[in-house]
Each structure stands twice: as structure tokens, then as C-alpha cells.
Coordinates of C-alpha atoms in Angstrom, one line a residue:
Chain A
M1 CA 0.0 0.0 0.0
L2 CA 2.8 2.4 1.0
W3 CA 4.6 1.5 -2.2
A4 CA 1.5 2.1 -4.3
R5 CA 1.2 5.5 -2.8
A6 CA 4.8 6.3 -3.4
M7 CA 4.4 5.4 -7.0
G8 CA 1.2 7.4 -7.3
S9 CA 0.8 11.1 -7.9
S10 CA -0.3 12.6 -4.6
P11 CA 1.4 16.0 -4.1
R12 CA 3.1 15.0 -0.9
W13 CA 4.6 11.8 -2.4
A14 CA 5.5 13.6 -5.6
K15 CA 7.5 16.2 -3.7
L16 CA 9.2 13.7 -1.5
R17 CA 10.1 11.6 -4.5
A18 CA 11.5 14.6 -6.4
A19 CA 13.6 15.5 -3.3
V20 CA 15.1 12.1 -3.0
I21 CA 15.8 11.9 -6.7
G22 CA 17.3 15.4 -6.5
Y23 CA 19.7 14.3 -3.8
F24 CA 20.8 11.2 -5.8
V25 CA 21.1 13.1 -9.1
V26 CA 23.2 16.0 -7.6
F27 CA 25.7 13.8 -5.8
N28 CA 26.0 11.2 -8.5
V29 CA 26.8 13.9 -11.0
L30 CA 29.3 15.4 -8.7
A31 CA 30.9 12.0 -8.1
A32 CA 31.1 11.3 -11.8
L33 CA 33.1 14.5 -12.5
P34 CA 36.7 13.4 -13.4
T35 CA 39.6 13.9 -11.0
L36 CA 43.1 14.5 -12.1
G37 CA 44.2 11.0 -11.3
T38 CA 46.1 9.8 -8.2
P39 CA 48.6 12.6 -7.2
S40 CA 51.9 10.8 -6.7
A41 CA 55.3 12.2 -7.2
E42 CA 56.7 8.7 -7.4
R43 CA 54.4 7.8 -10.2
L44 CA 55.4 10.9 -12.2
E45 CA 59.0 9.6 -12.2
R46 CA 58.0 6.6 -14.3
P47 CA 59.0 6.7 -18.0
F48 CA 55.4 6.8 -19.4
E49 CA 54.4 9.6 -17.1
R50 CA 57.5 11.6 -17.8
E51 CA 56.8 11.4 -21.5
E52 CA 53.2 12.5 -20.9
L53 CA 54.5 15.5 -19.0
V54 CA 56.7 16.4 -21.9
R55 CA 53.8 16.1 -24.3
W56 CA 51.5 18.3 -22.1
A57 CA 54.3 20.9 -21.7
R58 CA 54.7 21.0 -25.4
L59 CA 51.0 21.7 -25.8
F60 CA 51.1 24.5 -23.2
R61 CA 54.1 26.0 -25.0
A62 CA 52.3 26.0 -28.3
V63 CA 49.5 28.1 -26.7
G64 CA 52.0 30.5 -25.2
L65 CA 52.3 29.1 -21.7
E66 CA 55.9 28.5 -20.8
L67 CA 55.8 25.5 -18.4
D68 CA 58.7 23.1 -18.4
P69 CA 57.9 19.5 -17.4
E70 CA 59.3 19.9 -13.9
R71 CA 57.1 22.9 -13.2
L72 CA 54.1 21.2 -14.8
K73 CA 54.7 18.2 -12.5
G74 CA 54.6 20.5 -9.4
L75 CA 51.5 22.2 -10.7
Y76 CA 49.8 18.9 -11.5
L77 CA 50.5 17.5 -8.0
T78 CA 49.1 20.6 -6.3
L79 CA 46.0 20.7 -8.5
A80 CA 45.4 16.9 -8.4
T81 CA 45.8 16.9 -4.6
A82 CA 43.3 19.7 -4.2
A83 CA 40.9 18.1 -6.6
A84 CA 41.0 14.8 -4.8
E85 CA 40.5 16.5 -1.4
S86 CA 37.6 18.6 -2.8
R87 CA 36.0 15.5 -4.3
S88 CA 36.1 13.6 -1.0
V89 CA 34.4 16.5 0.8
V90 CA 31.8 17.0 -1.9
V91 CA 30.7 13.4 -2.3
W92 CA 30.8 12.7 1.5
P93 CA 27.0 12.9 1.8
I94 CA 26.7 10.0 -0.7
D95 CA 29.7 7.9 0.2
W96 CA 27.6 5.6 2.4
W97 CA 25.5 4.7 -0.6
F98 CA 28.4 4.0 -2.9
S99 CA 30.0 1.9 -0.3
L100 CA 26.8 0.0 0.5
T101 CA 25.9 -0.7 -3.2
Q102 CA 29.5 -0.7 -4.6
T103 CA 28.4 1.8 -7.3
A104 CA 30.9 4.6 -7.0
Q105 CA 30.5 6.8 -10.1
S106 CA 34.1 6.7 -11.4
W107 CA 34.3 5.9 -15.1
R108 CA 38.0 5.7 -16.0
L109 CA 37.8 3.5 -19.1
F110 CA 41.0 3.2 -21.1
N111 CA 41.9 6.7 -20.0
T112 CA 45.7 6.6 -20.5
P113 CA 46.7 3.9 -23.0
D114 CA 50.4 3.0 -22.7
Q115 CA 52.9 2.5 -25.5
T116 CA 53.9 -0.8 -23.9
A117 CA 51.7 -3.9 -23.6
S118 CA 51.8 -7.1 -21.5
A119 CA 51.0 -10.7 -22.3
L120 CA 50.4 -13.5 -19.8
S121 CA 52.7 -16.4 -20.4
V122 CA 52.3 -19.9 -18.8
T123 CA 55.1 -22.4 -19.4
A124 CA 55.2 -26.0 -18.2
F125 CA 58.5 -27.8 -17.6
A126 CA 58.7 -31.6 -17.8
P127 CA 61.9 -33.8 -17.8
G128 CA 63.5 -33.2 -21.2
Y129 CA 61.2 -30.5 -22.5
E130 CA 59.3 -27.3 -21.8
E131 CA 56.2 -25.9 -23.5
V132 CA 54.6 -22.5 -23.5
L133 CA 51.0 -23.6 -22.8
Y134 CA 49.4 -20.2 -23.0
E135 CA 50.4 -16.8 -24.2
S136 CA 48.0 -13.9 -24.6
G137 CA 47.4 -13.1 -28.3
D138 CA 49.0 -16.3 -29.6
P139 CA 46.4 -18.6 -31.0
A140 CA 48.9 -21.5 -31.2
R141 CA 49.4 -21.3 -27.4
S142 CA 45.8 -21.4 -26.1
W143 CA 45.7 -23.8 -23.2
N144 CA 42.5 -23.0 -21.3
A145 CA 42.1 -19.8 -23.3
G146 CA 38.4 -19.7 -22.6
L147 CA 39.0 -19.5 -18.8
L148 CA 42.1 -17.2 -18.9
E149 CA 40.3 -14.8 -21.2
Y150 CA 37.0 -14.7 -19.3
R151 CA 36.6 -11.0 -18.3
R152 CA 36.7 -11.5 -14.5
I153 CA 39.7 -13.9 -14.7
R154 CA 41.5 -11.5 -17.1
A155 CA 41.1 -8.8 -14.5
A156 CA 43.0 -10.9 -12.1
Y157 CA 46.2 -10.6 -14.1
N158 CA 45.9 -7.7 -16.5
P159 CA 48.5 -5.2 -15.2
T160 CA 48.3 -1.5 -14.9
R161 CA 51.4 0.6 -14.9
S162 CA 51.7 -0.1 -11.1
G163 CA 51.8 -3.9 -11.8
P164 CA 49.3 -6.7 -11.7
P165 CA 46.3 -6.7 -9.3
P166 CA 46.6 -8.3 -5.8
T167 CA 44.8 -11.4 -7.2
Y168 CA 47.7 -12.2 -9.5
P169 CA 49.7 -14.6 -7.2
G170 CA 46.5 -16.4 -6.2
L171 CA 45.5 -16.9 -9.8
C172 CA 49.0 -18.2 -10.8
H173 CA 48.8 -20.7 -7.9
L174 CA 45.4 -21.9 -9.2
I175 CA 46.7 -22.2 -12.8
S176 CA 49.7 -24.2 -11.6
E177 CA 47.4 -26.6 -9.6
R178 CA 45.3 -27.2 -12.7
I179 CA 48.3 -27.9 -14.8
F180 CA 49.8 -30.3 -12.2
A181 CA 46.4 -32.1 -12.0
S182 CA 45.9 -32.5 -15.7
M183 CA 49.5 -33.1 -16.9
P184 CA 51.2 -35.7 -14.6
E185 CA 54.6 -35.3 -16.4
V186 CA 54.9 -31.6 -15.6
E187 CA 57.2 -30.8 -12.6
R188 CA 57.4 -27.1 -12.7
V189 CA 55.2 -24.2 -13.9
R190 CA 56.3 -20.7 -14.6
M191 CA 54.1 -17.7 -15.1
A192 CA 55.1 -14.3 -16.2
L193 CA 53.9 -11.1 -17.8
L194 CA 55.8 -10.3 -20.9
R195 CA 56.1 -6.6 -21.3
G196 CA 57.2 -5.0 -24.5
P197 CA 56.9 -1.7 -26.5
I198 CA 54.2 -1.2 -29.1
F199 CA 55.4 0.0 -32.6
V200 CA 53.6 3.2 -33.4
P201 CA 54.0 4.6 -36.9
G202 CA 56.1 7.7 -36.9
S203 CA 57.4 7.1 -33.4
Q204 CA 61.1 7.3 -32.5
V205 CA 60.7 4.5 -29.9
Q206 CA 62.8 1.4 -30.8
V207 CA 60.6 -1.7 -30.7
S208 CA 62.9 -4.4 -29.2
G209 CA 62.1 -7.7 -27.5
R210 CA 59.8 -8.2 -24.5
E211 CA 60.9 -8.5 -20.9
E212 CA 59.6 -10.9 -18.3
E213 CA 58.0 -9.3 -15.3
H214 CA 56.3 -10.6 -12.2
V215 CA 57.6 -14.1 -12.7
L216 CA 56.2 -16.8 -10.4
E217 CA 57.3 -20.4 -10.4
F218 CA 55.6 -23.3 -8.8
S219 CA 57.0 -26.9 -8.3
R220 CA 54.8 -29.9 -8.2
P221 CA 53.9 -30.5 -4.5
L222 CA 55.4 -33.5 -2.9
P223 CA 52.9 -36.4 -2.8
Chain B
M1 CA -0.1 12.5 -25.5
S2 CA -2.4 9.8 -24.2
T3 CA -1.5 6.8 -22.3
L4 CA -2.6 4.5 -25.0
S5 CA -0.2 6.0 -27.5
G6 CA 2.6 5.2 -25.1
G7 CA 4.0 8.7 -24.9
V8 CA 5.0 10.6 -21.8
E9 CA 2.0 11.9 -19.8
A10 CA 2.0 15.0 -17.7
P11 CA 1.2 14.5 -14.0
P12 CA -2.5 14.7 -13.2
R13 CA -3.9 18.3 -13.3
G14 CA -3.8 20.0 -10.0
A15 CA -1.8 17.2 -8.3
L16 CA 1.0 19.6 -7.6
G17 CA -1.0 22.6 -6.8
R18 CA 0.5 26.1 -7.1
T19 CA 4.1 24.9 -7.1
E20 CA 3.8 24.0 -10.8
V21 CA 4.9 27.5 -12.0
S22 CA 8.2 27.6 -10.0
L23 CA 11.4 25.9 -10.9
L24 CA 11.0 23.6 -7.9
G25 CA 7.5 22.9 -9.1
R26 CA 8.7 22.0 -12.5
W27 CA 11.3 19.7 -11.0
V28 CA 8.6 17.9 -9.0
A29 CA 6.3 17.7 -12.1
F30 CA 9.0 16.3 -14.3
W31 CA 9.7 13.4 -11.9
D32 CA 6.0 12.8 -11.7
E33 CA 5.4 12.2 -15.4
R34 CA 4.0 8.9 -16.5
E35 CA 4.2 6.5 -19.4
P36 CA 3.7 2.8 -20.0
P37 CA 6.5 0.8 -18.4
T38 CA 7.3 -1.1 -21.7
V39 CA 10.7 0.4 -22.1
L40 CA 11.7 -0.5 -18.6
A41 CA 10.4 -4.1 -19.1
L42 CA 12.5 -4.3 -22.3
I43 CA 15.6 -3.2 -20.4
R44 CA 14.8 -5.6 -17.6
I45 CA 14.6 -8.6 -20.0
A46 CA 17.6 -7.7 -22.2
L47 CA 19.9 -7.0 -19.2
A48 CA 18.8 -10.2 -17.5
L49 CA 19.7 -12.2 -20.6
V50 CA 23.1 -10.6 -20.8
V51 CA 23.9 -11.3 -17.1
L52 CA 22.6 -14.8 -17.5
A53 CA 24.9 -15.4 -20.5
D54 CA 27.8 -14.0 -18.5
L55 CA 27.1 -16.3 -15.5
A56 CA 26.7 -19.3 -17.7
S57 CA 30.0 -18.6 -19.4
M58 CA 31.6 -18.2 -16.0
A59 CA 30.3 -21.6 -14.9
A60 CA 31.2 -23.3 -18.2
Q61 CA 34.8 -22.2 -17.7
G62 CA 34.9 -23.5 -14.1
A63 CA 35.8 -20.1 -12.9
V64 CA 33.3 -19.8 -10.0
P65 CA 35.4 -21.1 -7.1
W66 CA 38.5 -19.4 -8.5
L67 CA 36.8 -16.0 -8.4
W68 CA 34.5 -16.2 -5.4
A69 CA 35.8 -18.9 -3.0
P70 CA 38.2 -17.8 -0.3
G71 CA 41.9 -18.4 -0.8
A72 CA 42.0 -21.4 1.5
A73 CA 39.1 -23.0 -0.4
G74 CA 40.3 -22.8 -4.0
G75 CA 39.9 -19.1 -4.7
M76 CA 42.3 -16.4 -5.7
S77 CA 41.3 -13.7 -3.1
V78 CA 42.7 -13.6 0.3
W79 CA 41.5 -11.4 3.2
D80 CA 41.9 -11.3 7.0
A81 CA 39.2 -12.9 9.1
A82 CA 38.3 -9.4 10.5
D83 CA 37.8 -8.1 6.9
A84 CA 35.8 -11.1 5.6
P85 CA 32.9 -10.0 3.4
L86 CA 29.5 -10.4 4.9
Y87 CA 28.7 -13.4 2.7
Y88 CA 31.6 -15.4 4.3
R89 CA 30.5 -14.4 7.8
V90 CA 27.2 -16.0 7.1
F91 CA 28.2 -18.9 5.0
P92 CA 31.1 -21.3 5.5
A93 CA 34.4 -20.4 3.7
S94 CA 34.2 -23.1 1.1
A95 CA 34.0 -23.7 -2.7
A96 CA 30.4 -24.9 -2.2
S97 CA 29.5 -21.4 -0.8
A98 CA 31.0 -19.8 -3.9
Q99 CA 28.8 -22.1 -6.0
L100 CA 25.8 -21.2 -3.9
L101 CA 26.5 -17.5 -4.5
W102 CA 26.6 -18.2 -8.2
G103 CA 23.3 -20.1 -8.0
G104 CA 21.7 -17.2 -6.1
L105 CA 22.8 -14.8 -8.8
V106 CA 21.5 -17.0 -11.6
L107 CA 18.2 -17.6 -9.8
S108 CA 17.7 -13.9 -8.9
V109 CA 18.5 -12.6 -12.4
L110 CA 16.4 -15.3 -14.0
C111 CA 13.5 -14.1 -11.9
V112 CA 14.2 -10.5 -12.9
G113 CA 14.1 -11.6 -16.6
V114 CA 10.8 -13.5 -16.4
G115 CA 9.4 -10.9 -14.0
C116 CA 8.8 -13.3 -11.1
R117 CA 8.7 -11.1 -7.9
T118 CA 10.6 -8.6 -9.9
R119 CA 11.4 -6.1 -7.2
T120 CA 12.5 -8.7 -4.7
A121 CA 14.6 -10.6 -7.3
A122 CA 16.4 -7.4 -8.4
F123 CA 17.1 -6.5 -4.8
V124 CA 18.5 -10.0 -4.0
H125 CA 20.6 -9.9 -7.2
V126 CA 22.1 -6.5 -6.2
C127 CA 22.9 -7.7 -2.7
L128 CA 24.7 -10.8 -4.0
S129 CA 26.5 -8.8 -6.7
V130 CA 27.8 -6.4 -4.0
Q131 CA 29.2 -9.5 -2.1
T132 CA 31.0 -10.6 -5.3
A133 CA 32.6 -7.1 -5.5
L134 CA 33.7 -7.3 -1.9
I135 CA 35.0 -10.9 -2.3
N136 CA 37.0 -10.2 -5.5
A137 CA 37.4 -6.4 -6.1
P138 CA 39.6 -6.7 -9.3
G139 CA 37.0 -9.0 -10.8
D140 CA 34.2 -6.5 -10.3
R141 CA 34.3 -4.4 -13.5
A142 CA 32.7 -1.1 -14.5
I143 CA 29.9 -3.0 -16.2
D144 CA 29.1 -4.8 -13.0
K145 CA 28.6 -1.4 -11.3
I146 CA 26.3 -0.2 -14.1
I147 CA 24.3 -3.4 -13.9
R148 CA 23.8 -2.9 -10.1
I149 CA 22.8 0.8 -10.7
V150 CA 20.3 -0.1 -13.4
L151 CA 18.9 -3.0 -11.3
L152 CA 18.5 -0.7 -8.3
I153 CA 16.5 1.7 -10.5
L154 CA 14.4 -1.2 -12.0
M155 CA 13.8 -2.5 -8.5
L156 CA 12.0 0.8 -7.6
S157 CA 10.2 0.9 -11.0
P158 CA 7.1 -0.8 -12.5
A159 CA 9.4 -2.8 -14.9
G160 CA 7.6 -6.0 -13.8
Q161 CA 4.2 -4.7 -14.7
V162 CA 4.3 -5.9 -18.2
W163 CA 5.8 -9.0 -20.0
S164 CA 6.2 -10.8 -16.7
L165 CA 4.9 -13.5 -14.4
D166 CA 4.0 -10.8 -12.0
A167 CA 1.8 -9.3 -14.7
K168 CA 0.2 -12.7 -15.4
W169 CA -0.6 -13.1 -11.7
A170 CA -2.0 -9.6 -11.5
T171 CA -4.0 -9.4 -14.8
G172 CA -4.2 -13.0 -16.1
R173 CA -2.0 -12.0 -19.1
F174 CA 1.8 -12.2 -19.4
R175 CA 1.5 -9.0 -21.5
G176 CA 0.1 -7.4 -18.4
D177 CA -1.6 -4.0 -18.4
P178 CA 0.6 -1.3 -20.0
A179 CA -1.3 1.4 -18.1
S180 CA 0.6 4.6 -17.3
A181 CA 3.2 4.3 -14.6
P182 CA 6.0 6.5 -13.3
A183 CA 8.4 7.6 -16.1
W184 CA 11.3 8.6 -13.7
P185 CA 13.0 5.2 -13.7
R186 CA 13.6 5.5 -17.5
Y187 CA 14.8 9.1 -17.1
L188 CA 17.2 8.0 -14.4
I189 CA 18.6 5.1 -16.6
L190 CA 19.0 7.5 -19.5
G191 CA 20.7 10.0 -17.1
Q192 CA 23.0 7.3 -15.9
L193 CA 24.0 6.4 -19.5
V194 CA 24.8 10.0 -20.2
L195 CA 26.7 10.4 -17.0
M196 CA 28.8 7.3 -17.7
Y197 CA 29.7 8.1 -21.2
C198 CA 30.4 11.8 -20.5
G199 CA 32.4 10.9 -17.3
A200 CA 34.4 8.4 -19.3
G201 CA 35.1 11.0 -22.0
L202 CA 36.1 13.7 -19.4
S203 CA 38.4 11.2 -17.6
K204 CA 40.5 10.6 -20.6
G205 CA 43.6 12.4 -19.4
G206 CA 46.2 10.5 -21.5
T207 CA 47.6 12.5 -24.4
A208 CA 46.9 9.5 -26.7
W209 CA 43.3 10.7 -26.8
Y210 CA 44.2 14.1 -28.1
P211 CA 45.7 15.6 -31.3
W212 CA 48.9 16.5 -29.3
G213 CA 49.3 12.8 -28.4
G214 CA 48.7 11.8 -32.0
Y215 CA 45.3 10.3 -31.4
R216 CA 47.0 6.9 -30.8
A217 CA 44.6 5.6 -28.1
L218 CA 42.6 3.1 -30.2
Y219 CA 45.6 1.9 -32.1
L220 CA 47.5 1.3 -28.8
T221 CA 44.5 -0.5 -27.2
L222 CA 44.2 -2.8 -30.2
Q223 CA 47.8 -3.8 -29.9
D224 CA 47.3 -5.0 -26.3
P225 CA 47.4 -8.9 -26.6
I226 CA 45.4 -9.3 -23.4
L227 CA 42.5 -7.2 -24.7
A228 CA 42.6 -7.6 -28.5
R229 CA 40.6 -10.4 -30.1
A230 CA 43.2 -10.7 -32.9
D231 CA 46.6 -9.6 -34.0
F232 CA 46.1 -6.0 -35.2
R233 CA 49.7 -5.2 -36.1
W234 CA 48.5 -4.6 -39.7
L235 CA 46.8 -1.4 -38.5
A236 CA 50.3 0.2 -38.7
Q237 CA 49.7 0.6 -42.5
P238 CA 49.5 4.4 -43.0
V239 CA 45.9 4.5 -44.3
L240 CA 44.6 2.1 -41.6
Y241 CA 46.6 3.9 -38.9
L242 CA 44.9 7.2 -40.0
A243 CA 41.6 5.4 -39.7
T244 CA 42.3 4.4 -36.1
Q245 CA 43.3 8.1 -35.4
I246 CA 39.9 9.3 -36.8
A247 CA 38.1 6.6 -34.9
T248 CA 39.9 7.7 -31.7
A249 CA 38.8 11.3 -32.2
L250 CA 35.2 10.2 -33.0
T251 CA 35.0 7.9 -30.0
H252 CA 36.1 10.6 -27.6
L253 CA 33.7 13.1 -29.2
W254 CA 30.9 10.6 -29.0
E255 CA 31.5 10.1 -25.3
L256 CA 31.8 13.8 -24.6
A257 CA 28.6 14.6 -26.7
A258 CA 26.4 12.5 -24.4
P259 CA 24.8 15.4 -22.6
L260 CA 23.7 16.8 -26.0
V261 CA 21.0 14.1 -25.9
L262 CA 19.6 15.7 -22.8
V263 CA 19.9 19.2 -24.1
V264 CA 18.0 18.3 -27.3
A265 CA 15.3 16.5 -25.2
Y266 CA 14.9 19.6 -23.1
Q267 CA 14.7 21.8 -26.2
R268 CA 12.0 19.6 -27.7
R269 CA 9.9 20.1 -24.6
H270 CA 10.1 23.8 -25.0
L271 CA 9.5 24.2 -28.8
G272 CA 7.9 27.5 -28.5
R273 CA 11.0 29.3 -27.1
G274 CA 14.4 30.2 -28.3
G275 CA 16.3 31.2 -31.4
R276 CA 17.9 29.7 -34.5
L277 CA 20.3 27.4 -32.7
R278 CA 17.5 25.9 -30.7
R279 CA 15.4 25.3 -33.7
L280 CA 18.3 23.8 -35.6
L281 CA 19.0 21.4 -32.7
V282 CA 15.4 20.3 -32.5
R283 CA 15.3 19.7 -36.3
L284 CA 18.4 17.6 -36.4
P285 CA 18.1 13.9 -35.5
V286 CA 20.7 14.3 -32.8
R287 CA 19.4 11.6 -30.5
N288 CA 19.0 9.0 -33.3
A289 CA 22.4 9.8 -34.7
Y290 CA 23.9 9.4 -31.2
V291 CA 22.2 6.1 -30.7
V292 CA 23.2 4.7 -34.1
A293 CA 26.8 5.8 -33.5
G294 CA 26.6 4.2 -30.0
I295 CA 25.4 0.9 -31.4
L296 CA 28.2 0.9 -34.0
F297 CA 30.7 1.8 -31.3
H298 CA 29.7 -1.0 -29.0
L299 CA 29.5 -3.6 -31.8
T300 CA 32.9 -2.6 -33.0
L301 CA 34.2 -2.9 -29.4
A302 CA 32.7 -6.4 -29.2
A303 CA 34.2 -7.5 -32.5
T304 CA 37.7 -6.2 -31.7
L305 CA 38.3 -6.3 -28.0
R306 CA 37.7 -8.9 -25.3
L307 CA 35.5 -6.8 -23.1
G308 CA 33.1 -9.6 -22.0
I309 CA 29.6 -8.4 -21.6
F310 CA 30.4 -4.7 -21.5
P311 CA 29.1 -3.8 -25.0
F312 CA 26.0 -6.0 -24.8
A313 CA 25.0 -4.9 -21.3
M314 CA 25.3 -1.2 -22.3
L315 CA 23.2 -1.9 -25.5
A316 CA 20.6 -3.6 -23.3
C317 CA 20.1 -0.2 -21.6
F318 CA 19.8 1.7 -24.9
P319 CA 16.0 1.5 -25.1
A320 CA 16.1 4.2 -22.3
F321 CA 16.9 6.7 -25.1
F322 CA 13.4 6.2 -26.5
Q323 CA 9.8 6.9 -25.3
P324 CA 7.6 3.8 -25.2
D325 CA 5.5 5.0 -28.2
E326 CA 8.6 5.5 -30.3
L327 CA 9.7 1.9 -29.7
A328 CA 6.2 0.7 -30.4
R329 CA 6.2 2.4 -33.7
L330 CA 9.6 1.0 -34.5
W331 CA 8.4 -2.5 -33.6
L332 CA 5.3 -2.1 -35.9
W333 CA 7.5 -0.8 -38.7
L334 CA 9.9 -3.8 -38.4
R335 CA 6.9 -6.2 -38.4
R336 CA 5.5 -4.7 -41.5
R337 CA 8.9 -4.9 -43.2
T338 CA 9.4 -8.5 -42.3
A339 CA 5.8 -9.4 -43.3
S340 CA 6.1 -7.7 -46.8

């Protein structure tokens, strides 16, 4: 009955509903406004971020603003810190809702594509031979590709510039267990993220081989 | 417009009293508008199908315990006992509990789809989905947030009033009674789409999305072996590379242009006012062009990148761009075309 009245058009309910909707609309819009990323001086020392600073500085110079990358870095850190602090104050009245429903309005989708890419590599070692069972993007190495490429599993190893997510070691352990269970001859499993530069037409960056990062090895458990 | 035609209905005359003339009164009247709940029902069914397909795919790959069981019981997530998600405070920390969680999600979203105790089912699904986010945060993607937001809105809406078991029980017909019902849930879903696309556009801080970064964003994303569906190195050919640069610019513009849909909808409501720009905006098929571009954008994403259900779940919400009578006309037109 109460619900039917709330859905109805009595003036009192209409006003109450409009007020509640107003609260959610205002704070969700405020929460969806972009921030300037995580302000971290350490992050800005990484090669990708340094190159980004140079590109932004070049743009500012082109419009008559003389800002060298170092000054731009300082300015960015000040503004990003202020923006992050302001955001936390502004969205405070709706934080409880975001936390309760896990629906924070932050839509950072492919916001800073990198000029390097990673691939997950799974290698099995048996007496006398070794075999790369899976490598992202290689159709010839596609052991359990359906599982490893399922969106939620992919999220457990797909790295950002700060490295793989915290679920990476747990996932690698589970993959090794599955290999040991299905391939009795395998004695050791090695997992790594192969990171390498992407060739971009017109770019001066030399595209050389890939480097192994975040290597984890597992030996067959003793019986 | 009348209720039968399926258009948006103004609130009943006098229901809002004297406040109607003020800005506040117009705000109240706007959220009090009514229309048949057919668009909401369509979103409900389409979204439930997409979520069901995702859960089925997850189970087929044997990923359920990996994702949602605790570390000690065959999962990848580890947490301290003090920080255990509510689900694992209630249920034992085992792989069977993870399967039970999956079963609960399947059952609840199936009920949402067929409209069986729609509101309760949507509420239960959101509660369980929140637990999956707490159990395995990296596995909870942007699209899972969107699904929770839309289901929360549908939970409060009359989405189960038509094409549902609830409708069958209430009226004797599965089709139900498409009598006028609150339109605000559709407005909120549309607002959420606009907010998400525009927020994503504004958040793009990497220079690869801009001319001074060479518009390389799509090219770079398509070279990521973890995300790309195929080897796209051939896109380095000059003409094709240029095409990816144009596509990058268009994608970013399309995201940023989302609020234009709301601006045009507002202008259409106030046809009598304004100057040349307003008349031009109203005459141009801005919304339809935006929707067509969005469909192409999402289908291209689905064909080139491994984004799981993201493109399809977003498309499932696209009916919110239209009024019920517009979709009804489109449906009639399609039926006539297929019949002839």
C-alpha cells in the first residue's frame, strides 16, 4: 500500500520523491566528475608519465604558456591533490550509498593507453622439454584460453602501470594446480607477464624484445 | 499524449498545486510524469539475458570457485578474518558457498528476466552482486557497477508490470496492463548512461586521446594482446593507422557529446521558445544519430576487444533513449517490413 502511494501522484509523495531523486542526481553527477588521477610524485617519475608531462608541456608552450615538465609536475601535483581532497568533501554525503551498493561513479575507461603492452605467459616444464601452454594473443598457445580470457579472470592478471592486481599470485597458484592435476609429467610451472613496447607509426621509440616481469614459479607439490 | 499512444504523460492536473509554476514545481512535475512501463520491461529482460549469459559462461569455464571462493578453499582472493565479506561471515568459507553464491545470482537474475517477484529478485541480485565485488574487487568491472545501478532503479520501477509472471498473476495475461506508470526510472537510466559516457570522456587524461598525443589511443588499445581479439599489427599501415586516429577522435567526441541528448530532449519540450540554434538542434536527428553511433561503437568494441559483456549490457540499456510509443512504432515498422 505504501509503495503504491509512493508510485502514485499525490502531491506529498511527488514532492518527497522529487527531493530524494534530486539528492541522488546531484551527488551522483558530482561524483562522476573526473579527477586528475592519483597525485603521486613517485608515479610521475616513471618513463610513461615523464613522456606524458613532456607532451603536455609542449602543448602549453604551443599556446604561449611556458611550463617546463618539472614545473608542470609540481603544478599537477598541487591541483590533483586539491581536486582529490575537494571531491572527497563534496561526495561525502553519498559515500555511504556508494560503499553499500558498490556503485561509485568513477568511469575511467582506457583513460591513458600506454605505449607498452603485456601478455600473460604460462610455461610448463617436464623432464626433457618445456612448453609454453598459453600466451595472450597467440592462437597457437591457447591452453584453457576460454578460462584465462574470461573477463573476470583476465582482470586478475591484466596489469596497470603499477603492476598486476593483488589477485595475480593467487590466480597463478590456481593455474599451476590445474596444470599439475591434468599433466602428470609436468614438474614445474612458470608464469610471467611479458612486457614490450608497441610499434607506433612515426614514433622514434625502438621496438625491441619483450621482458619478463612478475615471474612466479611453482613446483609440483610432494605427494 | 495519451497513455494509449505510449507517450509521456504530464502528471494529473492539480496534483502539484501552485508549485507548478516555480522551478521547484517543474522539477517535481518532471519526476511525476507517467508513461507505459514497456521500455523498462525491455531493459529488464535484455539486461537479465546478458547477465545470465555471463554467469553461464563463467560456470562453463569452471571459474566460479577461482573467483569467489576464499583463498583457503580454492579461490584467488585472500582477506583477513576481520575483513571477511558479509557473505563469508554468514556462509562457510568453502567452494560450495561460492557455487551457492553463483546459484543465487543466476536464480535472482532469471526471476528479474521473467518478472517473477521482480522487485525482490532485483534486490537480491544487487545484494549478492555487492558481495562478489567485496570478495574479489579486481573481478568487479565497471559494467558490474552499471548493472547494479540499473537493477536498483528497476527494483524501484514498475518494470515487472508488463511481460512478466507478475503481470500474469495480477492481470491474467503475461503481457500485463501497460497502463501509465512513473516515467522517472527510465529518465534515471538515461541520465546514468549520459553520466557514464560523459564521465568516461572527461576522464581521458592520456595524451593518446588528443591531437597533441597523435590520437593513438585506439591503435594502442588494439595492440594489447590481453585485450585484443586478434593480431592487429596490420593497422600500422598508414591509411589504416589514419583510420584508427579518426576513430579515436570520433569515439572521444561521441562520449563527450552524451549530454547533448539531454539538451535536445529539453529543447524539444520547449518548442515555443528560443532562437535559431535551438530550432536547428530540434530539427536535427541528434538523439537518433547518437544512438546509431553508439550501437556501431559497441558492436565494434565487441568485435575487436575482449571486453566480455560490456558492449552488450550497455546496449541492453539503450531502449532508455526512447519513449515507449517510439519503440512501439519501430516495432510495428519492423513487423510490416518482415511481413512484406
